[in-house]
């Protein structure tokens, strides 16, 4: 009886608990995000609830679906792990020395596993719609770019096989995302109050989807793309998934990995250079005087 009420120590208290949170937060992100694409691509048309071709309204479903997926993923994991739910964000925090490097690889692994499992569940629930879509189009799964897009990303036709354009898109999109995240969580700046941070981070993702999305699907998260991409490779999408080759692109798989990682570092450096160091200088006490001491009279 004396032991009742005492705190039990175990893997959940330390890094293990953080990894569980990162797994579940990323799972929620990918589950809701990929499911929103499934609705827009195969669910609505196949269910008889939409007669028009894929259009702007479907894109809005995807943009807001991913935005709210981020919101709820962050709310799920934020209090335990900080809800990085994105290897690029984890890297950015480590580069800023706000996160220990020893945790980077475990966090990334948990995020990838969460994304993979979520993709499997989306596939399980939408496999009938996917198969019906492919049958109507007269395409085998390994030639169906549209249904692959439910899970992972690919570049627009106008890039005409270029790697540079999609890579630049991923660098820019992720840099903007990380810069906005740091602005929204910086209590020295104008960080939102009343626990609204996760909502506004999700809206930042929505804004990126509405402004940069058509270029390359705005992965802006290596786990968001690689985890589901691995699932599609194992379940029949073949070369479209890995190495990421189709009619107008080839060996694309590395771009949604490298681009976001580079962009995250750039976003972190830009925020600190233009804002972070400025607000730090303005809020730090003067040398030799504590912050609660009044300044000397002129």
XYZ file of C-alpha atoms in Angstrom:
298
model
C 0.000 0.000 0.000
C 2.892 2.321 0.710
C 3.920 2.111 -2.928
C 0.535 3.272 -4.155
C 0.664 6.831 -5.415
C 4.378 6.659 -6.086
C 5.477 7.426 -9.594
C 6.372 4.356 -11.623
C 9.498 4.702 -13.693
C 9.908 3.048 -17.070
C 10.458 3.602 -20.740
C 7.397 5.853 -21.001
C 8.975 8.456 -18.757
C 11.976 9.190 -20.955
C 12.804 8.916 -24.630
C 10.523 5.913 -25.063
C 7.472 7.980 -24.196
C 8.545 10.724 -26.562
C 8.916 8.211 -29.383
C 5.433 6.840 -28.716
C 4.110 10.382 -28.966
C 5.992 11.060 -32.200
C 4.708 7.789 -33.636
C 1.085 8.569 -32.777
C 1.274 12.238 -33.760
C 2.737 11.343 -37.155
C 0.209 8.523 -37.499
C -2.659 10.982 -37.011
C -1.061 13.436 -39.455
C -0.682 10.869 -42.236
C -3.957 9.081 -41.541
C -6.058 12.226 -41.902
C -3.882 13.798 -44.599
C -3.728 10.807 -46.939
C -7.391 10.043 -46.293
C -8.304 13.559 -47.435
C -6.487 12.879 -50.716
C -8.277 9.537 -51.005
C -11.600 11.352 -50.627
C -10.721 13.867 -53.339
C -9.184 11.411 -55.815
C -11.170 8.190 -55.490
C -13.721 8.412 -52.689
C -16.039 11.136 -53.930
C -15.946 10.181 -57.643
C -16.282 6.464 -56.961
C -19.082 6.841 -54.423
C -21.357 8.618 -56.879
C -21.289 11.772 -54.768
C -19.289 13.712 -57.371
C -19.917 13.719 -61.095
C -17.417 16.395 -62.138
C -13.749 15.777 -62.836
C -11.094 16.515 -60.229
C -11.001 20.279 -59.859
C -10.371 23.222 -57.517
C -12.871 22.006 -54.930
C -11.008 18.720 -54.644
C -7.764 20.607 -54.160
C -9.355 22.565 -51.315
C -10.333 19.280 -49.662
C -6.698 18.196 -49.824
C -5.235 21.516 -48.657
C -7.546 21.844 -45.666
C -7.403 18.107 -44.977
C -3.631 18.250 -44.566
C -3.860 21.463 -42.598
C -6.234 20.008 -40.035
C -4.246 16.775 -40.009
C -1.251 18.797 -38.794
C -3.415 20.567 -36.201
C -4.593 17.360 -34.601
C -1.238 15.608 -34.928
C 0.378 18.447 -32.983
C -2.359 18.465 -30.360
C -1.928 14.705 -29.882
C 1.829 14.712 -29.344
C 2.723 18.267 -28.402
C 2.661 17.905 -24.639
C 5.006 14.905 -24.650
C 7.496 15.210 -27.509
C 6.938 18.713 -28.810
C 5.140 17.173 -31.811
C 7.847 17.519 -34.418
C 6.046 14.860 -36.524
C 8.454 15.771 -39.320
C 12.159 14.846 -39.633
C 12.886 18.239 -41.164
C 11.487 19.993 -38.075
C 13.502 17.697 -35.816
C 16.655 18.561 -37.758
C 15.879 22.274 -37.583
C 15.510 22.165 -33.801
C 18.785 20.261 -33.503
C 20.606 22.764 -35.718
C 19.334 25.558 -33.467
C 20.707 23.629 -30.473
C 17.175 23.482 -29.074
C 17.033 19.681 -29.337
C 19.678 17.043 -28.503
C 21.338 15.421 -31.493
C 21.218 12.003 -29.821
C 17.423 12.035 -30.169
C 17.315 12.936 -33.856
C 17.600 9.430 -35.315
C 15.112 7.843 -32.834
C 12.597 10.643 -33.517
C 12.951 10.232 -37.276
C 12.510 6.470 -37.004
C 9.330 6.870 -34.935
C 7.973 9.373 -37.449
C 8.672 7.061 -40.387
C 7.026 4.105 -38.696
C 3.983 6.198 -37.792
C 3.665 7.384 -41.393
C 4.048 3.848 -42.771
C 1.405 2.370 -40.470
C -1.008 5.219 -41.173
C -0.621 4.693 -44.931
C -1.416 1.017 -44.428
C -4.633 1.892 -42.610
C -5.687 4.389 -45.269
C -5.057 1.738 -47.910
C -7.085 -0.808 -45.951
C -10.090 1.485 -45.711
C -9.908 2.860 -49.254
C -8.719 -0.209 -51.182
C -12.179 -0.749 -52.677
C -12.301 2.839 -53.958
C -8.736 2.583 -55.269
C -9.403 -0.655 -57.122
C -12.659 0.711 -58.575
C -10.898 3.880 -59.729
C -8.147 1.887 -61.445
C -10.646 -0.503 -63.036
C -12.664 2.397 -64.435
C -9.496 3.979 -65.818
C -8.387 0.639 -67.267
C -5.026 0.814 -65.522
C -3.118 -1.705 -63.450
C -1.994 -0.412 -60.074
C 1.633 -0.004 -61.123
C 0.558 2.471 -63.834
C -1.938 4.467 -61.779
C -0.302 7.746 -60.863
C -3.585 9.171 -59.591
C -4.063 6.532 -56.910
C -0.374 6.611 -56.014
C -0.886 10.331 -55.319
C -3.184 9.386 -52.424
C -0.056 8.357 -50.547
C 3.030 10.151 -51.869
C 4.070 13.002 -54.109
C 5.338 13.597 -57.631
C 6.298 16.668 -59.720
C 4.052 18.553 -62.126
C 4.342 17.900 -65.855
C 5.702 21.354 -66.574
C 8.994 20.483 -64.894
C 9.558 18.100 -67.824
C 11.797 15.716 -65.922
C 13.919 18.376 -64.231
C 15.054 17.679 -60.677
C 15.994 21.284 -59.972
C 12.477 22.746 -60.097
C 10.844 20.273 -57.678
C 13.905 20.358 -55.411
C 13.720 24.155 -55.214
C 10.002 23.894 -54.491
C 10.607 21.550 -51.564
C 13.423 23.705 -50.188
C 11.304 26.859 -50.348
C 8.119 25.266 -49.009
C 9.855 23.675 -46.041
C 11.874 26.800 -45.284
C 8.631 28.772 -45.105
C 7.060 26.102 -42.885
C 9.949 26.030 -40.409
C 10.244 29.807 -40.320
C 6.528 30.083 -39.500
C 6.728 27.344 -36.864
C 9.550 29.131 -35.066
C 7.657 32.420 -35.262
C 4.531 30.803 -33.825
C 6.294 29.126 -30.890
C 8.625 32.018 -30.008
C 7.240 33.428 -26.754
C 9.578 36.421 -27.069
C 7.827 37.421 -30.270
C 4.035 37.436 -30.840
C 3.366 33.749 -30.225
C -0.360 32.897 -30.102
C -1.870 32.399 -26.672
C -4.630 30.089 -25.392
C -2.988 27.004 -26.908
C -3.738 28.150 -30.461
C -0.230 27.381 -31.722
C -1.066 23.959 -33.205
C -4.057 25.370 -35.057
C -2.030 28.144 -36.633
C 0.796 25.757 -37.554
C -1.809 23.670 -39.365
C -3.085 26.753 -41.141
C 0.494 27.501 -42.203
C 0.557 24.089 -43.918
C -2.784 24.902 -45.547
C -1.360 28.176 -46.834
C 1.686 26.388 -48.271
C -0.595 23.882 -49.986
C -2.642 26.685 -51.527
C 0.421 28.589 -52.718
C 3.060 25.981 -53.614
C 1.116 22.706 -53.707
C 0.666 22.131 -57.457
C 4.420 22.152 -58.119
C 5.252 18.870 -56.406
C 2.495 17.997 -53.931
C 4.072 19.959 -51.021
C 5.493 17.001 -49.127
C 7.622 19.382 -46.964
C 8.150 16.409 -44.641
C 10.410 13.425 -45.449
C 8.388 11.030 -43.270
C 5.110 12.171 -44.831
C 6.402 11.100 -48.245
C 8.810 8.244 -47.562
C 6.651 6.259 -45.129
C 3.624 6.027 -47.467
C 5.938 5.648 -50.472
C 7.424 2.501 -48.920
C 3.906 1.178 -48.353
C 2.904 1.774 -51.976
C 6.058 0.062 -53.190
C 5.180 -3.025 -51.149
C 1.574 -3.057 -52.345
C 1.994 -2.876 -56.091
C 2.738 0.630 -57.373
C 6.206 -0.482 -58.455
C 8.517 2.038 -60.118
C 6.146 4.936 -59.512
C 6.880 4.514 -55.803
C 10.513 3.462 -55.936
C 12.674 4.748 -57.455
C 9.925 7.220 -58.328
C 9.784 6.972 -62.116
C 6.917 7.667 -64.515
C 6.418 9.235 -67.921
C 7.837 12.688 -67.109
C 9.992 12.048 -64.036
C 12.567 9.506 -62.902
C 14.335 8.637 -59.653
C 12.246 11.216 -57.842
C 12.080 9.545 -54.417
C 15.041 11.453 -52.927
C 13.718 14.941 -53.646
C 10.974 14.967 -50.951
C 13.674 13.801 -48.520
C 16.627 16.046 -49.331
C 14.645 19.165 -50.241
C 12.783 19.423 -46.911
C 15.927 18.751 -44.873
C 17.819 21.525 -46.663
C 14.846 23.867 -46.498
C 14.375 23.290 -42.780
C 17.928 24.359 -42.009
C 17.526 27.438 -44.206
C 14.237 28.344 -42.527
C 15.786 28.031 -39.067
C 18.808 30.148 -40.003
C 16.672 32.830 -41.652
C 14.335 33.111 -38.664
C 17.186 33.390 -36.193
C 19.110 35.841 -38.359
C 16.224 38.226 -38.989
C 14.041 37.756 -35.898
C 15.382 35.344 -33.276
C 18.617 37.166 -32.509
C 16.820 40.511 -32.607
C 14.146 39.602 -30.062
C 16.791 37.904 -27.925
C 18.850 41.091 -27.855
C 15.809 43.173 -27.010
C 14.610 40.936 -24.195
C 17.976 40.062 -22.607
C 19.013 42.142 -19.577
C 21.879 44.560 -19.907
C 25.266 43.255 -18.687
C 25.638 43.722 -14.930
C 21.909 44.326 -14.362
C 19.199 41.737 -13.728
C 15.970 41.974 -15.681
C 13.969 43.090 -12.636
C 16.221 46.061 -11.853
C 15.079 49.406 -13.261
C 17.426 51.146 -15.682
C 19.486 53.990 -14.243
C 18.024 57.484 -14.460
C 19.322 59.589 -17.308
